Short mmCIF file of C-alpha atoms and ligand atoms in Angstrom, two decimals:
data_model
loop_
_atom_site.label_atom_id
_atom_site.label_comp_id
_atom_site.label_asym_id
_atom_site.label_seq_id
_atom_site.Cartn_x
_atom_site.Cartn_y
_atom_site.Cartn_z
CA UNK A 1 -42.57 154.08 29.99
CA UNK A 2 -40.36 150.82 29.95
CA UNK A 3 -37.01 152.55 30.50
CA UNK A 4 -36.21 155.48 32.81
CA UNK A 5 -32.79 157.17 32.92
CA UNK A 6 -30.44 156.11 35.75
CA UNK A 7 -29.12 158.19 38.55
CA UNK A 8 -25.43 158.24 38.62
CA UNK A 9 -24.28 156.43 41.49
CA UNK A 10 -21.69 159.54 42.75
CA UNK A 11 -22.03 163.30 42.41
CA UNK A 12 -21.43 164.99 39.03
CA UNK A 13 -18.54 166.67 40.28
CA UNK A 14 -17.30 163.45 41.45
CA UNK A 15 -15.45 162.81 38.72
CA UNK A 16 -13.06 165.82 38.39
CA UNK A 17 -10.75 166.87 36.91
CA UNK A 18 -11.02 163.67 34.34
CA UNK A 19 -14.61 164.99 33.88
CA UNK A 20 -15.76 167.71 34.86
CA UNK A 21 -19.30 168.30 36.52
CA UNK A 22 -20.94 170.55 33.41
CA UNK A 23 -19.93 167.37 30.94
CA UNK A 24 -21.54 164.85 34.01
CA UNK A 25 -24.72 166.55 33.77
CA UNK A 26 -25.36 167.88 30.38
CA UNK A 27 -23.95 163.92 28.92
CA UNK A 28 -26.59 161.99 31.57
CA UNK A 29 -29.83 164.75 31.70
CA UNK A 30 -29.58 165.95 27.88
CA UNK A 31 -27.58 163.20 26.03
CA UNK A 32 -28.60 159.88 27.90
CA UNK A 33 -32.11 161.42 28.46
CA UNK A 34 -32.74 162.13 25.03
CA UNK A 35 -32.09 158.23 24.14
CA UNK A 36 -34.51 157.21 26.84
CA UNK A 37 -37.34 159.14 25.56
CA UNK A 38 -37.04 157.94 22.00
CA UNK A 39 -36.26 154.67 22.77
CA UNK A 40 -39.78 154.66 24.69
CA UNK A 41 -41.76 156.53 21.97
CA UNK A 42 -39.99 154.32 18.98
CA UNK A 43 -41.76 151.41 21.32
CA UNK A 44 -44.78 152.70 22.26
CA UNK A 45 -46.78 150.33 19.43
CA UNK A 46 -44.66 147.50 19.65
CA UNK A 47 -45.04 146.51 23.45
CA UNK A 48 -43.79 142.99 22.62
CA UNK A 49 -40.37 144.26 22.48
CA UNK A 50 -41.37 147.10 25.11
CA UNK A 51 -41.52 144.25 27.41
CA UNK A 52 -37.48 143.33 26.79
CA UNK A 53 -34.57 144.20 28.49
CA UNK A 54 -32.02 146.90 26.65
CA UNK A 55 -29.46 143.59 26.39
CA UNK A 56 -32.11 141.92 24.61
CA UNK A 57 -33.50 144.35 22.25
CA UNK A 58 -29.42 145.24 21.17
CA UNK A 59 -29.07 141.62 20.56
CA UNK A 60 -31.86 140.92 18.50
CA UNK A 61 -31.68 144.50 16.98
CA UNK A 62 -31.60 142.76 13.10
CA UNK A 63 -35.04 141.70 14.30
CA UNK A 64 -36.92 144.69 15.15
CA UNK A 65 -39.30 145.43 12.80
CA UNK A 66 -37.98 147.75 10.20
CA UNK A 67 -39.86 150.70 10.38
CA UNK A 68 -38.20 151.45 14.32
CA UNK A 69 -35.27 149.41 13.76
CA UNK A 70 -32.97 152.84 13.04
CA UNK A 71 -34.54 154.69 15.94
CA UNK A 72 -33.83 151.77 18.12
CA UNK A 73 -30.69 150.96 17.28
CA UNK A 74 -29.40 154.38 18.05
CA UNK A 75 -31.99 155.25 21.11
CA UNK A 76 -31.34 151.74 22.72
CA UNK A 77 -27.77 151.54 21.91
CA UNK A 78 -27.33 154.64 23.41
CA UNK A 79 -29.57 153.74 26.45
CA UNK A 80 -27.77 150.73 26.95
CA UNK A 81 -23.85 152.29 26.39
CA UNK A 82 -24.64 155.22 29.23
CA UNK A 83 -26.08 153.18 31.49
CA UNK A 84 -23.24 151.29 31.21
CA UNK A 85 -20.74 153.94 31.46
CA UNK A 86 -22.15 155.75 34.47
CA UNK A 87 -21.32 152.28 36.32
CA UNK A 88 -17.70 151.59 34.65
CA UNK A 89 -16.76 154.99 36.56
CA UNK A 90 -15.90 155.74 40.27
CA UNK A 91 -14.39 158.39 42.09
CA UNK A 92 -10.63 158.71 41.58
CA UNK A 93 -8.99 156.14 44.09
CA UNK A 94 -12.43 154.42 44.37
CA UNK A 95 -12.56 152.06 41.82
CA UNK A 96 -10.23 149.18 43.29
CA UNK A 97 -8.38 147.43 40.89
CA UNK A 98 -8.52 144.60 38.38
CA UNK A 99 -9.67 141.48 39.86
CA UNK A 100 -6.57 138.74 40.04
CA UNK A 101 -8.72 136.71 37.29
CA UNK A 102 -9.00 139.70 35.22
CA UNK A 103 -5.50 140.83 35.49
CA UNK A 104 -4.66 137.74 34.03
CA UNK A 105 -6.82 137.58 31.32
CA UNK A 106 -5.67 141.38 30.35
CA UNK A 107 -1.65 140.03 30.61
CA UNK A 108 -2.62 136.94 28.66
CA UNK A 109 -4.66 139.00 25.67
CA UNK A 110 -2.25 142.09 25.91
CA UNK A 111 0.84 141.28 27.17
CA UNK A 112 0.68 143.51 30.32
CA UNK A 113 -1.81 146.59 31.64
CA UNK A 114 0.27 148.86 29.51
CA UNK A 115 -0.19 147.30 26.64
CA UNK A 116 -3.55 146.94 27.14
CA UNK A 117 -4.44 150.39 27.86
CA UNK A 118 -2.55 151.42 24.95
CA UNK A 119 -4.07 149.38 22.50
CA UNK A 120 -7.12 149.94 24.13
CA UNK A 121 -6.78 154.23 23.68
CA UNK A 122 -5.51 153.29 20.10
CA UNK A 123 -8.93 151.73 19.43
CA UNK A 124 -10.80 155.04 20.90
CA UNK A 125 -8.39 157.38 18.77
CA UNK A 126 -8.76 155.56 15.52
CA UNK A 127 -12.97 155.82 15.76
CA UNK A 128 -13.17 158.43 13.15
CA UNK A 129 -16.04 160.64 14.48
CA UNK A 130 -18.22 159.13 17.44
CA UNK A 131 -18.27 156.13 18.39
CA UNK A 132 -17.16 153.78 21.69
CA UNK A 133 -14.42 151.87 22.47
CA UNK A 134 -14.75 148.28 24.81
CA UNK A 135 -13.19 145.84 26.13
CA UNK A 136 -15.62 142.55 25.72
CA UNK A 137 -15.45 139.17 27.18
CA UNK A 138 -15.45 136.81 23.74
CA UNK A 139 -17.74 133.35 23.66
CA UNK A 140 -14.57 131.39 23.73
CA UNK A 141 -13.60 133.76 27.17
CA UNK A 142 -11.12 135.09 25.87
CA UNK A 143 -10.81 139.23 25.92
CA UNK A 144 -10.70 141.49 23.00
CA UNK A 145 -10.52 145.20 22.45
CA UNK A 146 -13.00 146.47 19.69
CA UNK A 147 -14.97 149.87 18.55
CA UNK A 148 -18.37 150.71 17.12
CA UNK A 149 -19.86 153.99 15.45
CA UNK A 150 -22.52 155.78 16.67
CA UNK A 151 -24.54 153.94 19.44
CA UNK A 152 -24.05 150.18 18.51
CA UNK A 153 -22.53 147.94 20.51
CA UNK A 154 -20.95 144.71 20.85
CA UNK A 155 -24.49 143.12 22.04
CA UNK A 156 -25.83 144.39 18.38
CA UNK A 157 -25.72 140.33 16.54
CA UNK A 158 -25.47 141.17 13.03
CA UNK A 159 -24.05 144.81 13.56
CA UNK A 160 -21.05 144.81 15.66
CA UNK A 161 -17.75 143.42 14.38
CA UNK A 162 -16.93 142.01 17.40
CA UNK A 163 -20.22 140.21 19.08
CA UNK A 164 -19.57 139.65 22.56
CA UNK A 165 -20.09 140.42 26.34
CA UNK A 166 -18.99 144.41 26.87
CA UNK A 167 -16.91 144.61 30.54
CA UNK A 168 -15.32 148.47 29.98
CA UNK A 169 -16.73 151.03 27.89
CA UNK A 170 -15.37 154.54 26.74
CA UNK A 171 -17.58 156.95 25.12
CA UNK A 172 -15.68 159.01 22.43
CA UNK A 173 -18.10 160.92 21.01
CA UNK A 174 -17.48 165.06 21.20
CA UNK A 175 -20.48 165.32 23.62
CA UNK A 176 -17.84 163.48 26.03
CA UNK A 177 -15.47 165.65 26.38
CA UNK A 178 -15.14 168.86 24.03
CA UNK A 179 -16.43 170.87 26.97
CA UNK A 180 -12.79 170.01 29.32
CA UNK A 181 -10.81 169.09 26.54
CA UNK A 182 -12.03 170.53 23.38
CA UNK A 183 -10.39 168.66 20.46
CA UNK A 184 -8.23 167.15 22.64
CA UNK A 185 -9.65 163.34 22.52
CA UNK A 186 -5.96 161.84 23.71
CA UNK A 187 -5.45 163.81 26.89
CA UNK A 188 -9.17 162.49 28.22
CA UNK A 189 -9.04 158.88 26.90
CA UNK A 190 -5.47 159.21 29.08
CA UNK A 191 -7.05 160.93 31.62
CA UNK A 192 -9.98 158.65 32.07
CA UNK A 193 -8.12 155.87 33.75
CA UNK A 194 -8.40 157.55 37.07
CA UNK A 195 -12.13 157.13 37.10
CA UNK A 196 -12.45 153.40 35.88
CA UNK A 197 -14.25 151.54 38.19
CA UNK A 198 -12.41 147.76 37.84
CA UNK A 199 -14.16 146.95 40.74
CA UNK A 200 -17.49 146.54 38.81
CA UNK A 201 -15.36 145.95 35.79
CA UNK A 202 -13.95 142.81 37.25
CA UNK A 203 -17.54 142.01 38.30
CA UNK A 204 -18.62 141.91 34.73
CA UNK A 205 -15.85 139.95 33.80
CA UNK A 206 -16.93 137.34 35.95
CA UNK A 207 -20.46 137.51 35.30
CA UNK A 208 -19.47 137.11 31.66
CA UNK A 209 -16.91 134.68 32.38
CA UNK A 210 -19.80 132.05 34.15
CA UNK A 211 -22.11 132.40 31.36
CA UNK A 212 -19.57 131.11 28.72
MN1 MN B 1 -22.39 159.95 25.24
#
């Protein structure tokens, strides 16, 4: 099997009260798992793209061949989007801060944190049903908040609005938070500050900052 599901690098309660421990372990052992396994079974006959990474198969996902492409698109995305969120997220008052190069780049996109965050929630509001909201690193360098449905991305070439390099993630999808919050989408996306990590956020920046 070419992709396994990640531990989480804290303990499910770790999180709380922005998430609670239930929502920790239902999202990653149900959720998350679910992608994994039918991301490996849609691959199982096509062990050329078996072989690929998850940020290669969601940027060449207008390649793979049609009959998987749905399955993959929503299994990988998915695969890809947790993994990624499980990392974005630290222990309240363990995450650091924005790096000095990314605090810039936020003030000179956004004006200031606050704006950012705002505009940022705004974007995980206005997904009508599920869907993420990120925070990518453009070609150019430059930052930009965007949102996809479903499990696509901003890797997805030929899917996403916004192609580029994902640095902060926020799942929005019910499965997220209806448990804590119920319909309450506003109070976690405000809530969820507390357990960004911008410690490996920054990290990403740079990372996607040196590859241009
Ligand atoms: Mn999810």
């Amino acid at each position: 099997m070419p992709f396994t599901l990640p531990e989480l690098p804290y303990a499910e309660n770790a999180l709380e009260p922005a998430i609670d421990a239930k929502t920790m372990n239902i999202h990653r052992t149900k959720h998350h798992k679910a992608y994994v396994d039918n991301l490996n079974k849609a691959l199982e006959a096509h062990p050329d793209w078996a072989k690929k990474s998850i940020e290669q198969i969601c940027a060449e996902i207008t390649q793979v061949p049609e009959p998987i492409r749905g399955a993959v698109r929503n299994n990988g995305g998915g695969h890809y989007n947790h993994s990624m969120f499980w990392q974005i997220m630290a222990p309240k008052g363990s995450g650091g801060a924005p790096s000095a190069a990314l605090a810039a780049a936020i003030e000179k996109s956004f004006g200031s944190m606050d704006a950012f965050k705002s505009q940022f929630a705004d974007a995980g509001m206005k997904r009508f049903g599920s869907g993420w909201a990120w925070l990518v690193v453009k070609p150019d360098g430059v930052l930009a908040i965007t949102s996809t449905p479903n499990q696509d991305n901003p890797l997805m070439k030929g899917v996403a609005d916004v192609v580029a390099a994902p640095i902060l993630g926020v799942d929005v999808w019910e499965h997220a938070y209806y448990l804590h919050y119920q319909n309450r989408r506003a109070d976690y996306l405000a809530a969820w500050w507390d357990v960004v990590n911008w410690n490996e956020v920054s990290r990403r920046f740079d990372a996607a900052a040196r590859k241009g």
